[in-house]
Coordinates of C-alpha atoms in Angstrom, one line a residue:
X1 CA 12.0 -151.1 -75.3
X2 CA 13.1 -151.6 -71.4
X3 CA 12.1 -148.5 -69.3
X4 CA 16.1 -148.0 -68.5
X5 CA 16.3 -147.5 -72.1
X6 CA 13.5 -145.1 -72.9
X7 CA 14.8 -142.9 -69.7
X8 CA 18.2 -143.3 -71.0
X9 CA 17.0 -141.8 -74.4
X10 CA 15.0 -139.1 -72.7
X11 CA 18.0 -138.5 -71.2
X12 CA 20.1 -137.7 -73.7
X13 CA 17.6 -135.1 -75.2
X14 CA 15.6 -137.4 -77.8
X15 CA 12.2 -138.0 -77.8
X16 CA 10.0 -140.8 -77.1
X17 CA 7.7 -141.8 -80.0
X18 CA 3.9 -142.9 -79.5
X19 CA 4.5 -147.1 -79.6
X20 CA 7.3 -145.9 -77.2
X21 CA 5.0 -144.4 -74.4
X22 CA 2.2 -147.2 -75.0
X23 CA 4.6 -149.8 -74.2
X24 CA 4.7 -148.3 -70.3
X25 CA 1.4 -149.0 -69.8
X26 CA 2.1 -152.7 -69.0
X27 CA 5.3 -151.8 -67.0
X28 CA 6.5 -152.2 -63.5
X29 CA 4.8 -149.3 -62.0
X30 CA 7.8 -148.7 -59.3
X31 CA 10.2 -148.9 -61.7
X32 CA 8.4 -146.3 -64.5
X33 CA 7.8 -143.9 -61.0
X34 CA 11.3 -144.4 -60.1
X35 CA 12.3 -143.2 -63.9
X36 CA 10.1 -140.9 -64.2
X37 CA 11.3 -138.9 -61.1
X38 CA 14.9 -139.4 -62.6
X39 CA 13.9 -137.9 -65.9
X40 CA 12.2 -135.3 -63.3
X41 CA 15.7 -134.3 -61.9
X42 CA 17.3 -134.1 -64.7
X43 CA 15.2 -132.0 -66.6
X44 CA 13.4 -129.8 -64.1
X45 CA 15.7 -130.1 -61.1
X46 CA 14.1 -129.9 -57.2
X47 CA 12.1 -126.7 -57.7
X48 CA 8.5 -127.1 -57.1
X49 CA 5.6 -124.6 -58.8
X50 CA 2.8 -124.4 -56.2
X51 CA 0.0 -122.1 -57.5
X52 CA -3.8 -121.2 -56.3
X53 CA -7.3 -121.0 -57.7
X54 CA -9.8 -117.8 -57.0
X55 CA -13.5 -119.4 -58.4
X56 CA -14.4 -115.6 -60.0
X57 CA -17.5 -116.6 -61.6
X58 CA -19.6 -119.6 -60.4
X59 CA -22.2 -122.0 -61.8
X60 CA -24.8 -121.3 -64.8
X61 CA -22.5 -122.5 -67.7
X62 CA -24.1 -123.1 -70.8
X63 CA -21.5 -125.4 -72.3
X64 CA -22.1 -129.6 -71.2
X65 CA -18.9 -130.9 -69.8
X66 CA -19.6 -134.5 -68.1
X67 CA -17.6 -134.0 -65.4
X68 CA -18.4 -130.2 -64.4
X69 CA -20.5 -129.1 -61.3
X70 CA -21.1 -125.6 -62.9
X71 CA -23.2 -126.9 -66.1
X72 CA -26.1 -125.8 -66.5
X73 CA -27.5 -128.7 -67.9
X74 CA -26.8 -130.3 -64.7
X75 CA -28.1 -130.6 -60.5
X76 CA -25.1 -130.6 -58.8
X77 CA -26.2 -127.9 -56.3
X78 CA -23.1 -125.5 -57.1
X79 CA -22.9 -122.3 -56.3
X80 CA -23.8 -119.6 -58.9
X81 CA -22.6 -116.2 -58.5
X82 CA -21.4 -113.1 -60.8
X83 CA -17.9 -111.8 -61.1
X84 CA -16.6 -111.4 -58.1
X85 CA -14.9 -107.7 -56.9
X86 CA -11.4 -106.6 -56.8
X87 CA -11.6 -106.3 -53.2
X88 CA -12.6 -110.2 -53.2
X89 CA -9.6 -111.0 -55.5
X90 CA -6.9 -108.8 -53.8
X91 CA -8.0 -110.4 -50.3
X92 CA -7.7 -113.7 -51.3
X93 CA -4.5 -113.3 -53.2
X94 CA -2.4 -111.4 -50.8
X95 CA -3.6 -114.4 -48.5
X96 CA -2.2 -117.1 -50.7
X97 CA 1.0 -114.8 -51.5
X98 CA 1.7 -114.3 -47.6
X99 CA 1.8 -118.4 -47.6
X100 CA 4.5 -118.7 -50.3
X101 CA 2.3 -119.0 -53.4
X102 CA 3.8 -118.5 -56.5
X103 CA 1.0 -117.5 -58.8
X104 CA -3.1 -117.3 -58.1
X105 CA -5.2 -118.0 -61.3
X106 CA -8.7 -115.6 -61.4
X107 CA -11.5 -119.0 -63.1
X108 CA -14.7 -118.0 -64.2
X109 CA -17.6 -120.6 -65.1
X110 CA -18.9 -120.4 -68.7
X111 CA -18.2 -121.0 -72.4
X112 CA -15.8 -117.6 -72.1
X113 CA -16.5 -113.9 -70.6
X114 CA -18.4 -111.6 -72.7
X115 CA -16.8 -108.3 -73.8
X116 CA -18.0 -106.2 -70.8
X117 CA -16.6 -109.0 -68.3
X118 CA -13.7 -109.0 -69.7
X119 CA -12.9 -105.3 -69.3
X120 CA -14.1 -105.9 -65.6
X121 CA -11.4 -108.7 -65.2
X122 CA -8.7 -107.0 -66.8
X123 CA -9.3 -104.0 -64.1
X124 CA -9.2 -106.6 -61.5
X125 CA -6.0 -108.0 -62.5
X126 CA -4.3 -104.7 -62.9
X127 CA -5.5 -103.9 -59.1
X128 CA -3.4 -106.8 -57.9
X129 CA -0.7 -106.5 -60.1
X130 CA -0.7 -102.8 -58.2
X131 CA -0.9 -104.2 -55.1
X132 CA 0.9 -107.7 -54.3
X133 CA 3.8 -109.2 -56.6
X134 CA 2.1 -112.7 -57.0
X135 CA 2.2 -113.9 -60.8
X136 CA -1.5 -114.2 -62.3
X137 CA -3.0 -116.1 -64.4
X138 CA -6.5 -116.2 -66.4
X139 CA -8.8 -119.2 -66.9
X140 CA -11.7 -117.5 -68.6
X141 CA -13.0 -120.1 -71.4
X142 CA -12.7 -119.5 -75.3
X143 CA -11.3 -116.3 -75.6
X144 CA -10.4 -114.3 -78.8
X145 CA -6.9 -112.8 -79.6
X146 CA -7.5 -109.2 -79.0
X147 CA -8.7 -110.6 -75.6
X148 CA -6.1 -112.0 -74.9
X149 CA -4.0 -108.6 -75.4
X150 CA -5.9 -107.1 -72.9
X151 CA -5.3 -109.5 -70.1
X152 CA -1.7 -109.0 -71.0
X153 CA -1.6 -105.7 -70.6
X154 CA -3.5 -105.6 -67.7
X155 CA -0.6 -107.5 -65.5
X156 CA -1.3 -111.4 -66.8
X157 CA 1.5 -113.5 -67.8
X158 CA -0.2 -117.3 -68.1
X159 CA -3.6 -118.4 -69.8
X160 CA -4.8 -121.5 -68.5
X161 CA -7.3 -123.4 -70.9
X162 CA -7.3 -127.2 -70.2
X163 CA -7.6 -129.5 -73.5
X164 CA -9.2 -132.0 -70.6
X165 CA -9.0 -135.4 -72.8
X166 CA -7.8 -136.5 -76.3
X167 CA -9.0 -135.2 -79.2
X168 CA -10.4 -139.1 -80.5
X169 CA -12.3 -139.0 -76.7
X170 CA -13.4 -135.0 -76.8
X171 CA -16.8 -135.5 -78.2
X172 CA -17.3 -138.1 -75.3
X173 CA -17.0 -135.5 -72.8
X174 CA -18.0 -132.6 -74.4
X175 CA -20.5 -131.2 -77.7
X176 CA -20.9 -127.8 -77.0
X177 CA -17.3 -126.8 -78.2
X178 CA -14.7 -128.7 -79.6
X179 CA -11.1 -129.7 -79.6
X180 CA -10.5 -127.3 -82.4
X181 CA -12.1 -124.7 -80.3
X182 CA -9.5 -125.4 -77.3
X183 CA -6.6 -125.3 -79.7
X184 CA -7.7 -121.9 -81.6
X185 CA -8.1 -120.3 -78.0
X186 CA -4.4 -121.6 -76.5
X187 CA -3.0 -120.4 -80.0
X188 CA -4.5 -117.1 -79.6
X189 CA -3.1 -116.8 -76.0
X190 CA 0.4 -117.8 -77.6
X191 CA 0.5 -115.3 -80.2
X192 CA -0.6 -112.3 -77.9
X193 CA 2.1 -113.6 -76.0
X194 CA 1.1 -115.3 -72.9
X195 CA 2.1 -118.7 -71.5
X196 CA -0.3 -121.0 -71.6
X197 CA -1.5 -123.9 -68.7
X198 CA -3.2 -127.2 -70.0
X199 CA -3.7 -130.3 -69.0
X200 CA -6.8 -132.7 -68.6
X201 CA -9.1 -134.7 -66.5
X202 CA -7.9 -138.6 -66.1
X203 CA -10.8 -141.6 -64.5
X204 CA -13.5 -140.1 -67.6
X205 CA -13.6 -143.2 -69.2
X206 CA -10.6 -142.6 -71.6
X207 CA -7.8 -144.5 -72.6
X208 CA -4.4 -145.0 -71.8
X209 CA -3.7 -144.1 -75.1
X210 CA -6.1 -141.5 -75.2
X211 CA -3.7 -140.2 -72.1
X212 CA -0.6 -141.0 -74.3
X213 CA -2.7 -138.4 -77.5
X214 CA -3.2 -136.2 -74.7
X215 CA 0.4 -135.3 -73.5
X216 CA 1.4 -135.7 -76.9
X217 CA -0.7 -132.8 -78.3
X218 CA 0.5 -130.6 -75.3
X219 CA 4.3 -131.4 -76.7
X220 CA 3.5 -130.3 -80.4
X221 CA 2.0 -127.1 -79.0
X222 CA 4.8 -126.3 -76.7
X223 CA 3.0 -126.3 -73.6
X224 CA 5.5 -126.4 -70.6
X225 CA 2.7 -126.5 -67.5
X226 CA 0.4 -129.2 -67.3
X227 CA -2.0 -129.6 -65.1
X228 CA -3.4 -133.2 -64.3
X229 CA -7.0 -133.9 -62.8
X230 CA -8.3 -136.9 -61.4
X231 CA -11.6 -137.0 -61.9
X232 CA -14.0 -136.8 -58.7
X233 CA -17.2 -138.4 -59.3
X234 CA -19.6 -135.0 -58.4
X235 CA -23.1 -136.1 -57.9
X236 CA -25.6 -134.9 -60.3
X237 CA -23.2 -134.8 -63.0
X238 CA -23.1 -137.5 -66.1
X239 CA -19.8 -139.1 -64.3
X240 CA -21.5 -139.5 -60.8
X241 CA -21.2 -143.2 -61.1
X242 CA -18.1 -143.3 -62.6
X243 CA -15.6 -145.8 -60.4
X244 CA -12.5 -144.1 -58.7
X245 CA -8.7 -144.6 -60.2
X246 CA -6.8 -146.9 -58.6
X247 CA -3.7 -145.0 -57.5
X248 CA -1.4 -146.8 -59.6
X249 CA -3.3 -146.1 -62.7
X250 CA -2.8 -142.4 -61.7
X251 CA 1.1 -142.7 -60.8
X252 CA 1.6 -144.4 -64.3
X253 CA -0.1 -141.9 -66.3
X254 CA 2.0 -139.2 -64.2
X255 CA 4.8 -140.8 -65.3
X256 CA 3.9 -140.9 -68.4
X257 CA 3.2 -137.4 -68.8
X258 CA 7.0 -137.1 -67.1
X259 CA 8.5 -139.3 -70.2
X260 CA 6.9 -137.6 -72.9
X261 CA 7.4 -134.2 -71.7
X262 CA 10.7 -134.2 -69.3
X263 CA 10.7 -130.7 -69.0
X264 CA 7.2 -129.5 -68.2
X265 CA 5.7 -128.4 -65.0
X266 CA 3.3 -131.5 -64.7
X267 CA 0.8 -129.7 -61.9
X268 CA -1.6 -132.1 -59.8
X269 CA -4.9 -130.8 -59.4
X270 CA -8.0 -131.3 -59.2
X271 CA -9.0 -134.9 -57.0
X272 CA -5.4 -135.0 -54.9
X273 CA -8.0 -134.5 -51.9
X274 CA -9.1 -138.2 -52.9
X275 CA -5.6 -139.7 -52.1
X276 CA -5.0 -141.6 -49.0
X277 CA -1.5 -139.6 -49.4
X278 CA -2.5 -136.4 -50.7
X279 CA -0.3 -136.8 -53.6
X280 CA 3.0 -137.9 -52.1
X281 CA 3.5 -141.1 -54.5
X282 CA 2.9 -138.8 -56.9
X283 CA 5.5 -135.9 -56.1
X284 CA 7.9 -139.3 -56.6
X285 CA 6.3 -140.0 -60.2
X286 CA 7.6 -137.3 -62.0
X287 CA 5.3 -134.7 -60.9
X288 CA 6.9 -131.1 -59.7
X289 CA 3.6 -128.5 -59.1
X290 CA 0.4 -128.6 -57.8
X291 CA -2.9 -126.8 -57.2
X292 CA -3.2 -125.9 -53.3
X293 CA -5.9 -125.3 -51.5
X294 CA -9.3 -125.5 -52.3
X295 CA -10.5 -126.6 -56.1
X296 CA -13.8 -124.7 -57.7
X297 CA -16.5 -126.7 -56.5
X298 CA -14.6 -128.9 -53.8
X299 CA -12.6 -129.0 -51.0
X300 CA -8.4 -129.3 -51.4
X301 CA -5.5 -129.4 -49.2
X302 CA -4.6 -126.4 -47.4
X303 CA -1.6 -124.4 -48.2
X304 CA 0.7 -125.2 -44.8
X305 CA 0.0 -128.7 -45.6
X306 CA 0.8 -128.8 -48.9
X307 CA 4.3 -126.8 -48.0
X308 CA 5.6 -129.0 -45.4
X309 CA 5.0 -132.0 -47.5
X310 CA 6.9 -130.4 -50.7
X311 CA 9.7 -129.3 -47.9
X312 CA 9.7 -133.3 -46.7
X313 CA 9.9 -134.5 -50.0
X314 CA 13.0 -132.5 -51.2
X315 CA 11.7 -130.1 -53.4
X316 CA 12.7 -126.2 -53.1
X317 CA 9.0 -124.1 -53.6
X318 CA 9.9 -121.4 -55.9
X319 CA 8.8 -118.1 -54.8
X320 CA 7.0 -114.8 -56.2

């Protein structure tokens, strides 16, 4: 089927099926981008979602993610520190709010926070809930239900948990937890009521059709912001060596994310630093959020930069 056709489909509220989406991986990349953005428009209009990262809780994971800086297992030279204070937290969000940021996501290192930690969090978020009206939300690894209840009632409204790659490709990237693991956790966040964040990490070796799995699981489980990574090769890590996307790989799979769910928030994160651009052609693929500033272990774009390009480009950032 002709890309007019698919978006014309999309358009008219059906959904594409999985031959459907594989078939874009050998089109016109202009064309799919220029689509894509339609599909974009249609669905998610000109508002932008432009959120911040707060690395709580650096380095000394014990789980052996290929692409991460903070393993353990690994020499990358990260930082490694404890959970950070409340003071910390509140300084740094009331700095990102004060720049237009929407929401500011707390992220600590590690297979998931132990009991203690998370009651430590939980008073952390309450204390900038108290004291600055940006949105929060927690990335803080393979949490249980009644975890999740906390956070919620402690100000946070989004869990992020990323799925990071397709469940065929998982055990490529990953053995200390599994897919299943990622799933239980972002079902557990649903039913306490939270929205959930998740996305993945594209350049690991993976498949266009392991892309194509990927956006497809995060459609079945209703997720409606997606965050996509591109990896950067860290030294030390298993993926040092691993060669650099060529930028149309990444627009394509943006737009495919776009096609197969026209409604999300697909968010470009980590590795926008790496574009000649800083993400531009992408902000005209279909993609309508971002991560600003500075990532966990590396450097980002800053805020003011990121706004006057959004501002340039057409979009309308939405505010606390």
């Amino acid at each position: 089927m002709k890309i007019e056709e698919l978006k014309e489909k999309i358009m008219s509220g059906e959904s594409i099926t999985k031959a459907e989406a594989l078939s874009l991986e050998s089109a016109d990349v202009e064309e799919l981008s220029r689509a894509a953005d339609e599909i974009r428009r249609r669905f998610a209009g000109v508002g932008f979602d432009a959120c911040t990262i707060i690395n709580a809780k650096s380095g000394r994971c014990t789980e052996n993610c290929k692409f991460c800086a903070q393993s353990a297992a690994y020499r990358s030279g990260a930082k490694e520190y404890p959970l950070i204070s409340a003071g910390a937290a509140l300084r740094e969000a009331q700095h990102n709010e004060e720049r237009g940021i929407a929401r500011v996501a707390l992220v600590t290192s590690g297979r998931r926070l132990g009991a203690a930690e998370v009651d430590e969090v939980c008073e952390i978020y309450a204390a900038l809930r108290e004291k600055c009206g940006i949105s929060l939300c927690a990335s803080h690894g393979l949490l249980a239900y009644n975890d999740f209840v906390k956070l919620k009632a402690a100000g946070v409204t989004r869990i992020h948990n990323n799925l990071e790659t397709s469940r065929r490709n998982f055990s490529n990237v990953c053995t200390t937890h599994s897919y299943d693991d990622k799933i239980s956790a972002i079902k557990a966040a649903m039913r306490a009521g939270l929205d959930v964040c998740s996305g993945g990490i594209i350049g690991m070796g993976e498949s266009f059709a392991d892309r194509a799995d990927m956006a497809f699981e995060l459609r079945a489980l209703g997720v409606k912001s997606v965050p996509l990574n591109v990896l950067n090769p860290i030294p030390g890590t298993p993926y040092e060596k691993l060669p650099r996307l060529a930028y149309d790989e990444i627009r394509r799979t943006a737009a495919l994310f776009r096609f197969i769910l026209p409604d999300a928030a697909i968010r470009m994160a980590g590795g926008r630093g790496l574009l000649a651009d800083k993400g531009r052609a992408v902000f005209r693929s279909g993609v309508n959020a971002a991560i600003s500033g500075d990532m966990l272990t590396t450097v980002g774009i800053s805020i003011e930069e990121d706004m006057r390009m959004i501002k340039e480009l057409g979009y309308e950032v939405k505010r606390p």
